[in-house]
Each structure stands twice: as structure tokens, then as C-alpha cells.
mmCIF file of N, CA and C in Angstrom:
data_model
loop_
_atom_site.group_PDB
_atom_site.id
_atom_site.type_symbol
_atom_site.label_atom_id
_atom_site.label_comp_id
_atom_site.label_asym_id
_atom_site.label_seq_id
_atom_site.Cartn_x
_atom_site.Cartn_y
_atom_site.Cartn_z
ATOM 1 N N UNK E 244 24.368 -21.664 16.349
ATOM 2 C CA UNK E 244 23.839 -20.482 17.012
ATOM 3 C C UNK E 244 24.324 -19.237 16.268
ATOM 4 N N UNK E 245 23.409 -18.327 15.992
ATOM 5 C CA UNK E 245 23.710 -17.100 15.260
ATOM 6 C C UNK E 245 24.191 -16.046 16.244
ATOM 7 N N UNK E 246 25.329 -15.377 15.940
ATOM 8 C CA UNK E 246 25.775 -14.285 16.807
ATOM 9 C C UNK E 246 24.704 -13.196 16.895
ATOM 10 N N UNK E 247 24.607 -12.555 18.054
ATOM 11 C CA UNK E 247 23.543 -11.571 18.301
ATOM 12 C C UNK E 247 23.555 -10.440 17.283
ATOM 13 N N UNK E 248 24.744 -10.013 16.848
ATOM 14 C CA UNK E 248 24.816 -8.886 15.912
ATOM 15 C C UNK E 248 24.296 -9.245 14.509
ATOM 16 N N UNK E 249 24.163 -10.534 14.227
ATOM 17 C CA UNK E 249 23.667 -10.965 12.918
ATOM 18 C C UNK E 249 22.241 -11.512 12.969
ATOM 19 N N UNK E 250 21.639 -11.532 14.150
ATOM 20 C CA UNK E 250 20.322 -12.164 14.272
ATOM 21 C C UNK E 250 19.250 -11.450 13.445
ATOM 22 N N UNK E 251 19.309 -10.118 13.352
ATOM 23 C CA UNK E 251 18.317 -9.392 12.554
ATOM 24 C C UNK E 251 18.445 -9.771 11.084
ATOM 25 N N UNK E 252 19.670 -9.827 10.575
ATOM 26 C CA UNK E 252 19.881 -10.183 9.167
ATOM 27 C C UNK E 252 19.413 -11.607 8.879
ATOM 28 N N UNK E 253 19.696 -12.520 9.801
ATOM 29 C CA UNK E 253 19.278 -13.911 9.619
ATOM 30 C C UNK E 253 17.757 -14.008 9.642
ATOM 31 N N UNK E 254 17.118 -13.308 10.571
ATOM 32 C CA UNK E 254 15.649 -13.316 10.627
ATOM 33 C C UNK E 254 15.040 -12.707 9.366
ATOM 34 N N UNK E 255 15.644 -11.621 8.869
ATOM 35 C CA UNK E 255 15.166 -11.026 7.619
ATOM 36 C C UNK E 255 15.285 -12.021 6.472
ATOM 37 N N UNK E 256 16.397 -12.731 6.436
ATOM 38 C CA UNK E 256 16.621 -13.732 5.390
ATOM 39 C C UNK E 256 15.591 -14.860 5.492
ATOM 40 N N UNK E 257 15.324 -15.313 6.702
ATOM 41 C CA UNK E 257 14.326 -16.371 6.905
ATOM 42 C C UNK E 257 12.946 -15.923 6.427
ATOM 43 N N UNK E 258 12.582 -14.695 6.770
ATOM 44 C CA UNK E 258 11.274 -14.179 6.348
ATOM 45 C C UNK E 258 11.198 -14.039 4.831
ATOM 46 N N UNK E 259 12.291 -13.632 4.215
ATOM 47 C CA UNK E 259 12.325 -13.524 2.757
ATOM 48 C C UNK E 259 12.171 -14.900 2.107
ATOM 49 N N UNK E 260 12.845 -15.892 2.664
ATOM 50 C CA UNK E 260 12.740 -17.257 2.128
ATOM 51 C C UNK E 260 11.309 -17.772 2.267
ATOM 52 N N UNK E 261 10.691 -17.546 3.424
ATOM 53 C CA UNK E 261 9.291 -17.971 3.618
ATOM 54 C C UNK E 261 8.385 -17.324 2.575
ATOM 55 N N UNK E 262 8.575 -16.026 2.365
ATOM 56 C CA UNK E 262 7.759 -15.306 1.388
ATOM 57 C C UNK E 262 7.976 -15.852 -0.016
ATOM 58 N N UNK E 263 9.226 -16.111 -0.371
ATOM 59 C CA UNK E 263 9.530 -16.655 -1.696
ATOM 60 C C UNK E 263 8.911 -18.035 -1.895
ATOM 61 N N UNK E 264 8.989 -18.873 -0.872
ATOM 62 C CA UNK E 264 8.436 -20.226 -0.984
ATOM 63 C C UNK E 264 6.918 -20.169 -1.141
ATOM 64 N N UNK E 265 6.259 -19.321 -0.362
ATOM 65 C CA UNK E 265 4.804 -19.200 -0.494
ATOM 66 C C UNK E 265 4.433 -18.630 -1.865
ATOM 67 N N UNK E 266 5.234 -17.697 -2.363
ATOM 68 C CA UNK E 266 4.998 -17.159 -3.697
ATOM 69 C C UNK E 266 5.194 -18.206 -4.778
ATOM 70 N N UNK E 267 6.200 -19.052 -4.610
ATOM 71 C CA UNK E 267 6.448 -20.116 -5.586
ATOM 72 C C UNK E 267 5.303 -21.119 -5.606
ATOM 73 N N UNK E 268 4.695 -21.337 -4.455
ATOM 74 C CA UNK E 268 3.530 -22.235 -4.411
ATOM 75 C C UNK E 268 2.428 -21.684 -5.316
ATOM 76 N N UNK E 269 2.179 -20.387 -5.227
ATOM 77 C CA UNK E 269 1.163 -19.753 -6.060
ATOM 78 C C UNK E 269 1.535 -19.830 -7.537
ATOM 79 N N UNK E 270 2.796 -19.573 -7.843
ATOM 80 C CA UNK E 270 3.252 -19.609 -9.235
ATOM 81 C C UNK E 270 3.124 -21.016 -9.809
ATOM 82 N N UNK E 271 3.565 -22.012 -9.061
ATOM 83 C CA UNK E 271 3.503 -23.393 -9.556
ATOM 84 C C UNK E 271 2.052 -23.836 -9.727
ATOM 85 N N UNK E 272 1.177 -23.460 -8.794
ATOM 86 C CA UNK E 272 -0.242 -23.789 -8.961
ATOM 87 C C UNK E 272 -0.781 -23.140 -10.238
ATOM 88 N N UNK E 273 -0.425 -21.880 -10.454
ATOM 89 C CA UNK E 273 -0.914 -21.161 -11.632
ATOM 90 C C UNK E 273 -0.419 -21.791 -12.923
ATOM 91 N N UNK E 274 0.855 -22.164 -12.968
ATOM 92 C CA UNK E 274 1.405 -22.798 -14.170
ATOM 93 C C UNK E 274 0.734 -24.143 -14.406
ATOM 94 N N UNK E 275 0.518 -24.892 -13.335
ATOM 95 C CA UNK E 275 -0.109 -26.210 -13.454
ATOM 96 C C UNK E 275 -1.501 -26.107 -14.068
ATOM 97 N N UNK E 276 -2.215 -25.044 -13.760
ATOM 98 C CA UNK E 276 -3.585 -24.891 -14.245
ATOM 99 C C UNK E 276 -3.699 -23.951 -15.449
ATOM 100 N N UNK E 277 -2.610 -23.401 -15.928
ATOM 101 C CA UNK E 277 -2.648 -22.422 -17.021
ATOM 102 C C UNK E 277 -3.003 -23.038 -18.362
ATOM 103 N N UNK E 278 -2.774 -24.323 -18.532
ATOM 104 C CA UNK E 278 -2.991 -24.966 -19.824
ATOM 105 C C UNK E 278 -4.418 -25.480 -19.993
ATOM 106 N N UNK E 279 -5.253 -25.270 -18.980
ATOM 107 C CA UNK E 279 -6.655 -25.690 -19.068
ATOM 108 C C UNK E 279 -7.459 -24.602 -19.773
ATOM 109 N N UNK E 280 -8.442 -24.973 -20.591
ATOM 110 C CA UNK E 280 -9.224 -23.953 -21.307
ATOM 111 C C UNK E 280 -10.158 -23.207 -20.364
ATOM 112 N N UNK E 281 -10.460 -21.975 -20.725
ATOM 113 C CA UNK E 281 -11.413 -21.166 -19.978
ATOM 114 C C UNK E 281 -12.766 -21.303 -20.673
ATOM 115 N N UNK E 282 -13.782 -21.834 -19.987
ATOM 116 C CA UNK E 282 -15.082 -22.095 -20.601
ATOM 117 C C UNK E 282 -16.101 -20.999 -20.321
ATOM 118 N N UNK E 283 -15.773 -20.004 -19.545
ATOM 119 C CA UNK E 283 -16.763 -19.007 -19.146
ATOM 120 C C UNK E 283 -17.217 -18.181 -20.350
ATOM 121 N N UNK E 284 -18.513 -18.133 -20.551
ATOM 122 C CA UNK E 284 -19.085 -17.274 -21.566
ATOM 123 C C UNK E 284 -18.843 -17.702 -23.002
ATOM 124 N N UNK E 285 -18.372 -18.916 -23.230
ATOM 125 C CA UNK E 285 -18.119 -19.369 -24.592
ATOM 126 C C UNK E 285 -19.299 -20.191 -25.093
ATOM 127 N N UNK E 286 -19.608 -20.035 -26.346
ATOM 128 C CA UNK E 286 -20.679 -20.780 -26.998
ATOM 129 C C UNK E 286 -20.257 -22.244 -27.129
ATOM 130 N N UNK E 287 -21.163 -23.224 -26.948
ATOM 131 C CA UNK E 287 -20.794 -24.643 -27.050
ATOM 132 C C UNK E 287 -20.121 -25.014 -28.369
ATOM 133 N N UNK E 288 -20.552 -24.376 -29.493
ATOM 134 C CA UNK E 288 -19.904 -24.664 -30.777
ATOM 135 C C UNK E 288 -18.452 -24.206 -30.765
ATOM 136 N N UNK E 289 -18.209 -23.049 -30.167
ATOM 137 C CA UNK E 289 -16.841 -22.528 -30.086
ATOM 138 C C UNK E 289 -15.983 -23.449 -29.235
ATOM 139 N N UNK E 290 -16.558 -23.988 -28.172
ATOM 140 C CA UNK E 290 -15.825 -24.928 -27.318
ATOM 141 C C UNK E 290 -15.446 -26.182 -28.089
ATOM 142 N N UNK E 291 -16.373 -26.692 -28.886
ATOM 143 C CA UNK E 291 -16.115 -27.919 -29.639
ATOM 144 C C UNK E 291 -15.012 -27.710 -30.658
ATOM 145 N N UNK E 292 -15.047 -26.584 -31.370
ATOM 146 C CA UNK E 292 -14.005 -26.342 -32.376
ATOM 147 C C UNK E 292 -12.669 -26.039 -31.718
ATOM 148 N N UNK E 293 -12.691 -25.377 -30.572
ATOM 149 C CA UNK E 293 -11.454 -25.050 -29.873
ATOM 150 C C UNK E 293 -10.785 -26.305 -29.332
ATOM 151 N N UNK E 294 -11.561 -27.242 -28.799
ATOM 152 C CA UNK E 294 -10.976 -28.433 -28.192
ATOM 153 C C UNK E 294 -10.306 -29.320 -29.227
ATOM 154 N N UNK E 295 -10.772 -29.264 -30.469
ATOM 155 C CA UNK E 295 -10.139 -30.091 -31.494
ATOM 156 C C UNK E 295 -8.815 -29.495 -31.952
ATOM 157 N N UNK E 296 -8.645 -28.183 -31.814
ATOM 158 C CA UNK E 296 -7.422 -27.517 -32.260
ATOM 159 C C UNK E 296 -6.393 -27.442 -31.138
ATOM 160 N N UNK E 297 -6.844 -27.118 -29.946
ATOM 161 C CA UNK E 297 -5.949 -26.882 -28.822
ATOM 162 C C UNK E 297 -5.723 -28.167 -28.040
ATOM 163 N N UNK E 298 -4.452 -28.437 -27.756
ATOM 164 C CA UNK E 298 -4.156 -29.590 -26.906
ATOM 165 C C UNK E 298 -4.271 -29.134 -25.458
ATOM 166 N N UNK E 299 -5.190 -29.727 -24.728
ATOM 167 C CA UNK E 299 -5.461 -29.333 -23.356
ATOM 168 C C UNK E 299 -4.806 -30.334 -22.419
ATOM 169 N N UNK E 300 -4.104 -29.810 -21.428
ATOM 170 C CA UNK E 300 -3.524 -30.683 -20.421
ATOM 171 C C UNK E 300 -3.394 -29.925 -19.115
ATOM 172 N N UNK E 301 -3.306 -30.674 -18.044
ATOM 173 C CA UNK E 301 -3.104 -30.098 -16.723
ATOM 174 C C UNK E 301 -1.701 -30.473 -16.305
ATOM 175 N N UNK E 302 -0.976 -29.505 -15.858
ATOM 176 C CA UNK E 302 0.393 -29.764 -15.449
ATOM 177 C C UNK E 302 1.348 -28.776 -16.080
ATOM 178 N N UNK E 303 2.618 -29.149 -16.085
ATOM 179 C CA UNK E 303 3.652 -28.271 -16.607
ATOM 180 C C UNK E 303 4.323 -28.906 -17.814
ATOM 181 N N UNK E 304 4.847 -28.053 -18.670
ATOM 182 C CA UNK E 304 5.662 -28.532 -19.780
ATOM 183 C C UNK E 304 7.040 -28.879 -19.224
ATOM 184 N N UNK E 305 7.834 -29.561 -20.027
ATOM 185 C CA UNK E 305 9.162 -29.986 -19.581
ATOM 186 C C UNK E 305 10.047 -28.843 -19.136
ATOM 187 N N UNK E 306 10.050 -27.740 -19.892
ATOM 188 C CA UNK E 306 10.886 -26.603 -19.515
ATOM 189 C C UNK E 306 10.393 -25.956 -18.223
ATOM 190 N N UNK E 307 9.085 -25.995 -17.996
ATOM 191 C CA UNK E 307 8.537 -25.437 -16.762
ATOM 192 C C UNK E 307 8.926 -26.290 -15.558
ATOM 193 N N UNK E 308 8.912 -27.599 -15.728
ATOM 194 C CA UNK E 308 9.342 -28.497 -14.644
ATOM 195 C C UNK E 308 10.809 -28.245 -14.337
ATOM 196 N N UNK E 309 11.615 -28.097 -15.385
ATOM 197 C CA UNK E 309 13.054 -27.874 -15.193
ATOM 198 C C UNK E 309 13.294 -26.580 -14.423
ATOM 199 N N UNK E 310 12.583 -25.504 -14.781
ATOM 200 C CA UNK E 310 12.741 -24.227 -14.077
ATOM 201 C C UNK E 310 12.226 -24.326 -12.643
ATOM 202 N N UNK E 311 11.099 -24.988 -12.461
ATOM 203 C CA UNK E 311 10.521 -25.124 -11.122
ATOM 204 C C UNK E 311 11.387 -25.997 -10.218
ATOM 205 N N UNK E 312 12.194 -26.870 -10.804
ATOM 206 C CA UNK E 312 13.057 -27.732 -9.990
ATOM 207 C C UNK E 312 14.085 -26.918 -9.212
ATOM 208 N N UNK E 313 14.340 -25.694 -9.645
ATOM 209 C CA UNK E 313 15.238 -24.818 -8.899
ATOM 210 C C UNK E 313 14.740 -24.534 -7.496
ATOM 211 N N UNK E 314 13.421 -24.543 -7.314
ATOM 212 C CA UNK E 314 12.840 -24.338 -5.981
ATOM 213 C C UNK E 314 13.310 -25.437 -5.039
ATOM 214 N N UNK E 315 13.280 -26.669 -5.509
ATOM 215 C CA UNK E 315 13.681 -27.800 -4.673
ATOM 216 C C UNK E 315 15.194 -27.815 -4.464
ATOM 217 N N UNK E 316 15.951 -27.586 -5.545
ATOM 218 C CA UNK E 316 17.413 -27.591 -5.442
ATOM 219 C C UNK E 316 17.904 -26.525 -4.470
ATOM 220 N N UNK E 317 17.403 -25.310 -4.615
ATOM 221 C CA UNK E 317 17.827 -24.212 -3.747
ATOM 222 C C UNK E 317 17.210 -24.324 -2.361
ATOM 223 N N UNK E 318 15.969 -24.782 -2.318
ATOM 224 C CA UNK E 318 15.262 -24.866 -1.046
ATOM 225 C C UNK E 318 15.914 -25.790 -0.042
ATOM 226 N N UNK E 319 16.508 -26.865 -0.537
ATOM 227 C CA UNK E 319 17.179 -27.813 0.361
ATOM 228 C C UNK E 319 18.304 -27.111 1.118
ATOM 229 N N UNK E 320 19.020 -26.240 0.423
ATOM 230 C CA UNK E 320 20.118 -25.517 1.068
ATOM 231 C C UNK E 320 19.591 -24.441 2.017
ATOM 232 N N UNK E 321 18.476 -23.822 1.663
ATOM 233 C CA UNK E 321 17.889 -22.782 2.511
ATOM 234 C C UNK E 321 17.362 -23.347 3.827
ATOM 235 N N UNK E 322 16.958 -24.608 3.819
ATOM 236 C CA UNK E 322 16.424 -25.217 5.042
ATOM 237 C C UNK E 322 17.444 -25.235 6.174
ATOM 238 N N UNK E 323 18.724 -25.149 5.838
ATOM 239 C CA UNK E 323 19.765 -25.158 6.869
ATOM 240 C C UNK E 323 19.644 -23.960 7.806
ATOM 241 N N UNK E 324 19.030 -22.874 7.354
ATOM 242 C CA UNK E 324 18.853 -21.695 8.208
ATOM 243 C C UNK E 324 17.832 -21.917 9.313
ATOM 244 N N UNK E 325 16.913 -22.821 9.092
ATOM 245 C CA UNK E 325 15.801 -23.021 10.014
ATOM 246 C C UNK E 325 16.145 -24.133 11.002
ATOM 247 N N UNK E 326 16.819 -23.743 12.082
ATOM 248 C CA UNK E 326 17.340 -24.709 13.050
ATOM 249 C C UNK E 326 16.321 -25.104 14.113
ATOM 250 N N UNK E 327 15.471 -24.158 14.498
ATOM 251 C CA UNK E 327 14.499 -24.456 15.549
ATOM 252 C C UNK E 327 13.448 -25.422 15.017
ATOM 253 N N UNK E 328 13.024 -26.322 15.880
ATOM 254 C CA UNK E 328 12.115 -27.393 15.460
ATOM 255 C C UNK E 328 10.831 -26.861 14.825
ATOM 256 N N UNK E 329 10.225 -25.850 15.445
ATOM 257 C CA UNK E 329 8.954 -25.322 14.934
ATOM 258 C C UNK E 329 9.112 -24.661 13.573
ATOM 259 N N UNK E 330 10.173 -23.854 13.416
ATOM 260 C CA UNK E 330 10.344 -23.171 12.140
ATOM 261 C C UNK E 330 10.797 -24.136 11.046
ATOM 262 N N UNK E 331 11.545 -25.149 11.413
ATOM 263 C CA UNK E 331 11.932 -26.168 10.435
ATOM 264 C C UNK E 331 10.691 -26.933 9.960
ATOM 265 N N UNK E 332 9.825 -27.278 10.908
ATOM 266 C CA UNK E 332 8.586 -27.987 10.572
ATOM 267 C C UNK E 332 7.709 -27.130 9.662
ATOM 268 N N UNK E 333 7.618 -25.842 9.970
ATOM 269 C CA UNK E 333 6.820 -24.926 9.156
ATOM 270 C C UNK E 333 7.351 -24.860 7.718
ATOM 271 N N UNK E 334 8.674 -24.755 7.556
ATOM 272 C CA UNK E 334 9.256 -24.677 6.214
ATOM 273 C C UNK E 334 9.078 -25.983 5.450
ATOM 274 N N UNK E 335 9.252 -27.100 6.124
ATOM 275 C CA UNK E 335 9.028 -28.387 5.462
ATOM 276 C C UNK E 335 7.570 -28.508 5.014
ATOM 277 N N UNK E 336 6.668 -27.973 5.816
ATOM 278 C CA UNK E 336 5.251 -27.965 5.450
ATOM 279 C C UNK E 336 5.015 -27.107 4.202
ATOM 280 N N UNK E 337 5.666 -25.933 4.144
ATOM 281 C CA UNK E 337 5.535 -25.071 2.963
ATOM 282 C C UNK E 337 6.025 -25.795 1.707
ATOM 283 N N UNK E 338 7.188 -26.439 1.809
ATOM 284 C CA UNK E 338 7.731 -27.159 0.656
ATOM 285 C C UNK E 338 6.833 -28.337 0.269
ATOM 286 N N UNK E 339 6.305 -29.032 1.263
ATOM 287 C CA UNK E 339 5.433 -30.166 0.940
ATOM 288 C C UNK E 339 4.153 -29.698 0.257
ATOM 289 N N UNK E 340 3.672 -28.506 0.601
ATOM 290 C CA UNK E 340 2.490 -27.961 -0.068
ATOM 291 C C UNK E 340 2.770 -27.702 -1.546
ATOM 292 N N UNK E 341 3.971 -27.212 -1.850
ATOM 293 C CA UNK E 341 4.345 -26.994 -3.253
ATOM 294 C C UNK E 341 4.332 -28.318 -3.999
ATOM 295 N N UNK E 342 4.943 -29.323 -3.407
ATOM 296 C CA UNK E 342 5.022 -30.623 -4.076
ATOM 297 C C UNK E 342 3.645 -31.266 -4.200
ATOM 298 N N UNK E 343 2.776 -31.029 -3.214
ATOM 299 C CA UNK E 343 1.446 -31.650 -3.216
ATOM 300 C C UNK E 343 0.533 -31.086 -4.301
ATOM 301 N N UNK E 344 0.728 -29.840 -4.712
ATOM 302 C CA UNK E 344 -0.155 -29.262 -5.732
ATOM 303 C C UNK E 344 0.279 -29.624 -7.144
ATOM 304 N N UNK E 345 1.448 -30.217 -7.270
ATOM 305 C CA UNK E 345 1.945 -30.588 -8.599
ATOM 306 C C UNK E 345 1.275 -31.865 -9.092
ATOM 307 N N UNK E 346 1.189 -31.997 -10.395
ATOM 308 C CA UNK E 346 0.711 -33.236 -10.991
ATOM 309 C C UNK E 346 1.745 -34.333 -10.718
ATOM 310 N N UNK E 347 1.309 -35.566 -10.492
ATOM 311 C CA UNK E 347 2.250 -36.655 -10.171
ATOM 312 C C UNK E 347 3.385 -36.805 -11.189
ATOM 313 N N UNK E 348 3.079 -36.681 -12.465
ATOM 314 C CA UNK E 348 4.113 -36.817 -13.506
ATOM 315 C C UNK E 348 5.158 -35.709 -13.375
ATOM 316 N N UNK E 349 4.696 -34.482 -13.103
ATOM 317 C CA UNK E 349 5.607 -33.352 -12.940
ATOM 318 C C UNK E 349 6.485 -33.537 -11.708
ATOM 319 N N UNK E 350 5.898 -34.046 -10.639
ATOM 320 C CA UNK E 350 6.661 -34.292 -9.417
ATOM 321 C C UNK E 350 7.740 -35.345 -9.656
ATOM 322 N N UNK E 351 7.377 -36.404 -10.355
ATOM 323 C CA UNK E 351 8.374 -37.442 -10.664
ATOM 324 C C UNK E 351 9.500 -36.869 -11.518
ATOM 325 N N UNK E 352 9.159 -36.054 -12.502
ATOM 326 C CA UNK E 352 10.179 -35.435 -13.352
ATOM 327 C C UNK E 352 11.074 -34.506 -12.540
ATOM 328 N N UNK E 353 10.466 -33.722 -11.643
ATOM 329 C CA UNK E 353 11.247 -32.804 -10.820
ATOM 330 C C UNK E 353 12.210 -33.570 -9.914
ATOM 331 N N UNK E 354 11.725 -34.636 -9.286
ATOM 332 C CA UNK E 354 12.598 -35.427 -8.420
ATOM 333 C C UNK E 354 13.728 -36.069 -9.222
ATOM 334 N N UNK E 355 13.439 -36.487 -10.446
ATOM 335 C CA UNK E 355 14.489 -37.051 -11.300
ATOM 336 C C UNK E 355 15.554 -36.008 -11.612
ATOM 337 N N UNK E 356 15.125 -34.793 -11.893
ATOM 338 C CA UNK E 356 16.063 -33.709 -12.189
ATOM 339 C C UNK E 356 16.910 -33.379 -10.965
ATOM 340 N N UNK E 357 16.294 -33.374 -9.786
ATOM 341 C CA UNK E 357 16.964 -32.930 -8.559
ATOM 342 C C UNK E 357 17.698 -34.037 -7.814
ATOM 343 N N UNK E 358 17.519 -35.278 -8.203
ATOM 344 C CA UNK E 358 18.052 -36.392 -7.424
ATOM 345 C C UNK E 358 19.552 -36.286 -7.136
ATOM 346 N N UNK E 359 20.403 -35.929 -8.103
ATOM 347 C CA UNK E 359 21.834 -35.828 -7.762
ATOM 348 C C UNK E 359 22.105 -34.820 -6.638
ATOM 349 N N UNK E 360 21.466 -33.646 -6.703
ATOM 350 C CA UNK E 360 21.670 -32.634 -5.665
ATOM 351 C C UNK E 360 21.097 -33.089 -4.325
ATOM 352 N N UNK E 361 19.925 -33.708 -4.355
ATOM 353 C CA UNK E 361 19.324 -34.196 -3.112
ATOM 354 C C UNK E 361 20.189 -35.277 -2.478
ATOM 355 N N UNK E 362 20.731 -36.154 -3.308
ATOM 356 C CA UNK E 362 21.601 -37.216 -2.809
ATOM 357 C C UNK E 362 22.864 -36.627 -2.186
ATOM 358 N N UNK E 363 23.451 -35.622 -2.843
ATOM 359 C CA UNK E 363 24.636 -34.950 -2.294
ATOM 360 C C UNK E 363 24.327 -34.318 -0.941
ATOM 361 N N UNK E 364 23.158 -33.690 -0.820
ATOM 362 C CA UNK E 364 22.773 -33.080 0.455
ATOM 363 C C UNK E 364 22.637 -34.128 1.546
ATOM 364 N N UNK E 365 22.069 -35.281 1.203
ATOM 365 C CA UNK E 365 21.932 -36.353 2.198
ATOM 366 C C UNK E 365 23.301 -36.840 2.648
ATOM 367 N N UNK E 366 24.224 -36.961 1.722
ATOM 368 C CA UNK E 366 25.573 -37.419 2.066
ATOM 369 C C UNK E 366 26.281 -36.379 2.929
ATOM 370 N N UNK E 367 26.143 -35.101 2.581
ATOM 371 C CA UNK E 367 26.794 -34.032 3.336
ATOM 372 C C UNK E 367 26.258 -33.916 4.754
ATOM 373 N N UNK E 368 25.000 -34.228 4.965
ATOM 374 C CA UNK E 368 24.378 -34.090 6.286
ATOM 375 C C UNK E 368 24.726 -35.235 7.233
ATOM 376 N N UNK E 369 25.270 -36.331 6.700
ATOM 377 C CA UNK E 369 25.582 -37.465 7.575
ATOM 378 C C UNK E 369 27.000 -37.424 8.063
#
């Protein structure tokens, strides 16, 4: 239970975390789709020559996955602020949306990177 004199600060912190998580969802979606070519208004010959030179993929590069894994590592600790059932459910939903928009390979890599911290959190909570 949060003391009454700190409830405004805690609520402000919760709202900031929600905003950051929703923003990270947008950023991760954008990074995941940033490596796809833009076909609008391009001549078919230009597309053919471009595709042979440019390696096209959907998802994140290794360094991007590593940086994005900070969302999961830090987010697990931030969830401790959300004690009420409804707000905890809402935050878990936000985090699951981030994970759901990722490519399966990127998600597996992120979980591999975060596994030690996630395991420690599970041990600490029991």
C-alpha cells in the first residue's frame, strides 16, 4: 500500500511507464518493418535492380534486438508498481502486444538475452 502523501508521485510514475511502454510498441513495430523496401512510385526495372543489391528482411538486426531487450528487462521490474488486478492486467496486455508484433526469431533472441534476469525475478517473487 502506497502512503497517501506519495500516491500522486506513484500515479505519475505509473502513467509515465504506460506511456513509455506504448511508445516502445510503436518503435519496435517501426524497427521491425524498417528493413522492408518502399515500392511506391518506383519503376519495375528500378525495383528489380534494387532487390538484387539490397538485402531485404523483416525484423530486427542483432544489435536492435539487444537494445530492445531492455524493455523486457526493465519492464519486469516496473510491473511491481501495478498492484491492482485491473492495472496489472492492462500492463501485461501492453507488454504482450510488444512481444506479439515482433518476428518469432527476434522474440526468441530477446528471451534468450533476458532469460537470466527473468529467472532471477521468478526466484525473487517466490
